[in-house]
Coordinates of C-alpha atoms in Angstrom, one line a residue:
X94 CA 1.5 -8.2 20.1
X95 CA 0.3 -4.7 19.1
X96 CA -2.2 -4.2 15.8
X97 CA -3.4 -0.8 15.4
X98 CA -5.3 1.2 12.3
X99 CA -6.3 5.2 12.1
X100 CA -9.9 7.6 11.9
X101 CA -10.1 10.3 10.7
X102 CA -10.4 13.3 12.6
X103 CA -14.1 14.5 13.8
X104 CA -12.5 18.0 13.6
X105 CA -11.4 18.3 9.6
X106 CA -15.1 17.9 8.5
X107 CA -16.2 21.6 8.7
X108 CA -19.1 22.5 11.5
X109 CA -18.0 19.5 13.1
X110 CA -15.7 21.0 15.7
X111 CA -17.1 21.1 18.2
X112 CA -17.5 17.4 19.9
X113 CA -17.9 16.2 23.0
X114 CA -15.5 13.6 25.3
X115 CA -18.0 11.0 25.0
X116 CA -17.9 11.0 21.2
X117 CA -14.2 9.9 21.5
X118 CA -14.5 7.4 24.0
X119 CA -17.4 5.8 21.6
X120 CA -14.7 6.3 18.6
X121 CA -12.4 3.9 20.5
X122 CA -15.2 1.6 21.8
X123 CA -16.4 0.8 18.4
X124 CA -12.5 0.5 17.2
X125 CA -11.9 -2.0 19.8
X126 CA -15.2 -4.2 18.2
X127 CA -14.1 -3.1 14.8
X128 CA -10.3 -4.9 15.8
X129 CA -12.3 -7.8 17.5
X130 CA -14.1 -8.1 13.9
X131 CA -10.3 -7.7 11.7
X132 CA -8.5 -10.3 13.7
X133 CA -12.0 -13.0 13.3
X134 CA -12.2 -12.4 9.7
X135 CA -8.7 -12.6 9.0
X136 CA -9.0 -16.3 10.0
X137 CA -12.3 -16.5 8.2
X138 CA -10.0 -15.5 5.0
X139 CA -12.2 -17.6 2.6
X140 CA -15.7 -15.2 3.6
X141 CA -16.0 -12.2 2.1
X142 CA -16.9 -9.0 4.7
X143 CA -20.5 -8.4 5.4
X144 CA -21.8 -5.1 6.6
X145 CA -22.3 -5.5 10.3
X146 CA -25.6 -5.3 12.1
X147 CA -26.1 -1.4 13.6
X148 CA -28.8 0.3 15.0
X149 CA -29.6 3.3 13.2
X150 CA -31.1 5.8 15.3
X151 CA -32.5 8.4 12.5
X152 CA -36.0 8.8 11.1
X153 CA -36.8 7.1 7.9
X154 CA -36.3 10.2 5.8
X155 CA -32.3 10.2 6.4
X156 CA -30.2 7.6 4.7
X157 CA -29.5 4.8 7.2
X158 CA -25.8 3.8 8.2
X159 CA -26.8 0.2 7.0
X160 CA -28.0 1.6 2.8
X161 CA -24.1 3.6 3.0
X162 CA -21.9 0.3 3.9
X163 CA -24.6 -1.6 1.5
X164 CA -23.0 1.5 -1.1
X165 CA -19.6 0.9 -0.2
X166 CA -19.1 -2.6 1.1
X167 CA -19.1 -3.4 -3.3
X168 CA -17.3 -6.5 -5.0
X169 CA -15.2 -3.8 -7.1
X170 CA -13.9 -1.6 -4.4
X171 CA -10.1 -3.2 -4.0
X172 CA -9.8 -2.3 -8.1
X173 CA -11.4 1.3 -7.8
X174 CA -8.4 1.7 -5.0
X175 CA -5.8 0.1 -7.2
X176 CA -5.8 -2.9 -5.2
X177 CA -7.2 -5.6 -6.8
X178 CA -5.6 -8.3 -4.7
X179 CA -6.7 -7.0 -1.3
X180 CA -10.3 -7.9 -0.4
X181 CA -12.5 -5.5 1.8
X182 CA -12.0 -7.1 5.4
X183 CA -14.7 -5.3 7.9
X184 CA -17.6 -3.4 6.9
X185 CA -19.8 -1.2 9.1
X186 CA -22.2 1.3 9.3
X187 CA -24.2 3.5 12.0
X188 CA -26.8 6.3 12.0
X189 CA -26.6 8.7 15.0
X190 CA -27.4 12.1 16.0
X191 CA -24.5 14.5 16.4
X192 CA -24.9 17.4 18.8
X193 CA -22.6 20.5 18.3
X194 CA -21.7 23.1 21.0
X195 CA -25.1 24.8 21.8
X196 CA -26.9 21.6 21.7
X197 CA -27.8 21.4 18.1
X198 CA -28.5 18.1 16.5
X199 CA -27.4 16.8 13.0
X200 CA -27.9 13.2 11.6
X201 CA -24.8 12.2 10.7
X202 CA -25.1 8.4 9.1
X203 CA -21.5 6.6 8.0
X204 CA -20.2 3.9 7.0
X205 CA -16.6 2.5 6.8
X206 CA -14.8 -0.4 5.1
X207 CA -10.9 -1.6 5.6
X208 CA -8.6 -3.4 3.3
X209 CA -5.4 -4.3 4.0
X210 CA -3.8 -1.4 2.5
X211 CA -6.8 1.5 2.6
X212 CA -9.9 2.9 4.6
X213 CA -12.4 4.4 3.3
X214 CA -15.6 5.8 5.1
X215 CA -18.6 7.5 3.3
X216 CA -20.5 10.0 5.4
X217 CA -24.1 12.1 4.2
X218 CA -24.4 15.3 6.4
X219 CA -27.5 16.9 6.6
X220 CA -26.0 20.8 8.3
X221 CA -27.4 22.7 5.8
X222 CA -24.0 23.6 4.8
X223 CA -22.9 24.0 0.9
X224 CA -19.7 23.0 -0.7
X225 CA -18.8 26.7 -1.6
X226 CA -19.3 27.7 2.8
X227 CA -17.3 24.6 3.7
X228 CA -14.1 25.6 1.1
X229 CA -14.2 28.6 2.9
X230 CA -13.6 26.9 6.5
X231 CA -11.0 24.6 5.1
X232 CA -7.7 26.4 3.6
X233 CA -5.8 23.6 1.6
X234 CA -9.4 22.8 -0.2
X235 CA -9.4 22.7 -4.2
X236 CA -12.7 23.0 -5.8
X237 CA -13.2 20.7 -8.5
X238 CA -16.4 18.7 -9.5
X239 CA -17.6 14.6 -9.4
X240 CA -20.1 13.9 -11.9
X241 CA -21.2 17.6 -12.3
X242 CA -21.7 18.2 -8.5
X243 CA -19.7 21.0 -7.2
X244 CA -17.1 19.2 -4.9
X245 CA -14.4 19.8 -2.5
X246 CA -11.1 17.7 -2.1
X247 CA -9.2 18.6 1.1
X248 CA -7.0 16.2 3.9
X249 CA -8.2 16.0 7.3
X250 CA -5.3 14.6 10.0
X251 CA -6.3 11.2 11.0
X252 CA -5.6 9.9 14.9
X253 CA -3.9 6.3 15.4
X254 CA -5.9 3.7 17.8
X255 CA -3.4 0.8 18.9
X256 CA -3.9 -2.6 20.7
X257 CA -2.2 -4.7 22.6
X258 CA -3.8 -7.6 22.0
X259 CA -2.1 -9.6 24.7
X260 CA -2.9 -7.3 27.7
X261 CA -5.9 -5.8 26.3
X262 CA -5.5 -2.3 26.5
X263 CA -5.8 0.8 23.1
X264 CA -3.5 3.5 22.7
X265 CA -4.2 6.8 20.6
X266 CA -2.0 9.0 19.2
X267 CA -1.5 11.4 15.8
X268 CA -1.7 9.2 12.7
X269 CA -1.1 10.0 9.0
X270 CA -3.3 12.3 6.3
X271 CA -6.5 11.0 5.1
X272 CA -7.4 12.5 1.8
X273 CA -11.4 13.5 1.2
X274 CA -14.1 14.9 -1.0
X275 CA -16.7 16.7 -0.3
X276 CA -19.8 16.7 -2.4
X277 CA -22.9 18.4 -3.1
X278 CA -25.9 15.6 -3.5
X279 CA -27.4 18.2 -6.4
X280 CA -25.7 19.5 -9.5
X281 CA -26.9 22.8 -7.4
X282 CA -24.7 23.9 -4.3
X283 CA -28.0 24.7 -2.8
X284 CA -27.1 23.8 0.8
X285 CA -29.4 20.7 0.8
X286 CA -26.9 17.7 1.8
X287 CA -23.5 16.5 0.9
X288 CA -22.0 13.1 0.5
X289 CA -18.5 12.8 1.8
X290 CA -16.1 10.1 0.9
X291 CA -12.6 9.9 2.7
X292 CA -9.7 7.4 2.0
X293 CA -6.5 6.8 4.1
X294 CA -3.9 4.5 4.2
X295 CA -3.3 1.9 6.8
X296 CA 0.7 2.8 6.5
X297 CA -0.2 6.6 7.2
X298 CA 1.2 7.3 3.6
X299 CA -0.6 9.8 1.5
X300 CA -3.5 9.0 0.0
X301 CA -3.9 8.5 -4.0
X302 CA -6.8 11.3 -4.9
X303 CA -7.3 9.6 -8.6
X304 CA -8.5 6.0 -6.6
X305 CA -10.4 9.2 -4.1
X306 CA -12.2 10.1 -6.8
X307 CA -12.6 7.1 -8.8
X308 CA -14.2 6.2 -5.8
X309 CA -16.4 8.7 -5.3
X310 CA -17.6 8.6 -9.0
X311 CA -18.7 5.1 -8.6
X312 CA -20.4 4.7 -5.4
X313 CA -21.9 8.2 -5.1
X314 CA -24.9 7.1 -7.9
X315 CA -25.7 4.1 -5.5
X316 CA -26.8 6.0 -2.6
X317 CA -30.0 6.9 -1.7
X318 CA -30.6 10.3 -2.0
X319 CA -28.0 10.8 -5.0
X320 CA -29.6 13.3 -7.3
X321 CA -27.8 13.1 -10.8
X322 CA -29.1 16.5 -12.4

């Protein structure tokens, strides 16, 4: 028997490119934990998905992985996405440290929750980077606004991780498109922090980018950090 889901792409999140092997091989690790999690809850079908325990490895003063699923892991989620009848199955969260070529450091906390149909992760990046500078590193990106921030909705290719859950080995490969916006965490584009929110389909269809956005609009105002003028 063979299960497999997708991630997104390190690479399509701009100043990002530049990652090292290990941060893939720690991508498939926690997949293969994340699928350990799926197949338990899916015969725990009566419990509803708790964020799972992680140690977050930033100072106090950035948002923990563990405060983003708390954001996202929400009752409401399957009808923001249009699927009302789904039910979030896993829910996770970590806070690391990413370092880019030339050794420099940026927290980079995330959480993630599946359903059966949809993924959707929520990231807060601290690179100093604003909304306008990252439209400029991303050519299919349409500027646009979510709740008055400036914002940026672009796709980012997502890669496939597949199991063979009878002989225990993953497989990796090109998946489908995940869809994401990118916004500022002031009304300002002033370079101090984004929020990112990015959604993709466990069938590697497109995306829808109203349920992106709906999203967006109603988890956003829940995270620390969030500053609504």
């Amino acid at each position: 028997m063979t299960e497999g889901f997708s991630e997104p792409e390190k690479n399509g999140r701009p100043g990002l490119q530049a990652i090292a092997a290990v941060a893939l091989f720690a991508v498939v690790v926690g997949a293969l934990w994340a699928q350990k999690q799926f197949v338990h809850q899916k015969d725990a079908s009566a419990e509803p998905a708790t964020c799972s325990t992680s140690d977050d490895h930033l100072p106090a003063r950035y948002v923990s992985g563990a405060r983003l699923c708390a954001a996202l892991n929400r009752p409401d989620l399957p009808a923001l996405l249009g699927t009302s009848r789904e039910r979030i199955e896993t829910a996770d969260g970590s806070g690391e440290w990413l370092t880019l070529a030339g050794g420099t450091k940026i927290a980079e906390p995330e959480a993630t929750v599946t359903l059966e149909t949809y993924s959707v992760k929520l990231t807060a990046s601290y690179d100093d980077m604003t909304v306008s500078e990252a439209g400029g590193l991303l050519g299919d990106a349409r500027r646009t606004t979510v709740l008055g921030h400036p914002a940026l909705l672009y796709s980012s290719p997502t890669f496939s991780i597949g199991f063979d859950l009878g002989g225990g080995k993953a497989s990796t490969g090109p998946g489908g498109t995940a869809r994401c916006v990118l916004v500022s965490k002031h009304g300002k584009d002033d370079g101090k922090g984004t929020y990112e929110v990015s959604l993709w389909r466990q069938d590697d269809v497109p995306p829808d980018d109203t349920a992106l956005v709906r999203v967006a609009e109603q988890v956003l105002p829940t995270v620390p950090g969030w500053n609504g003028h």
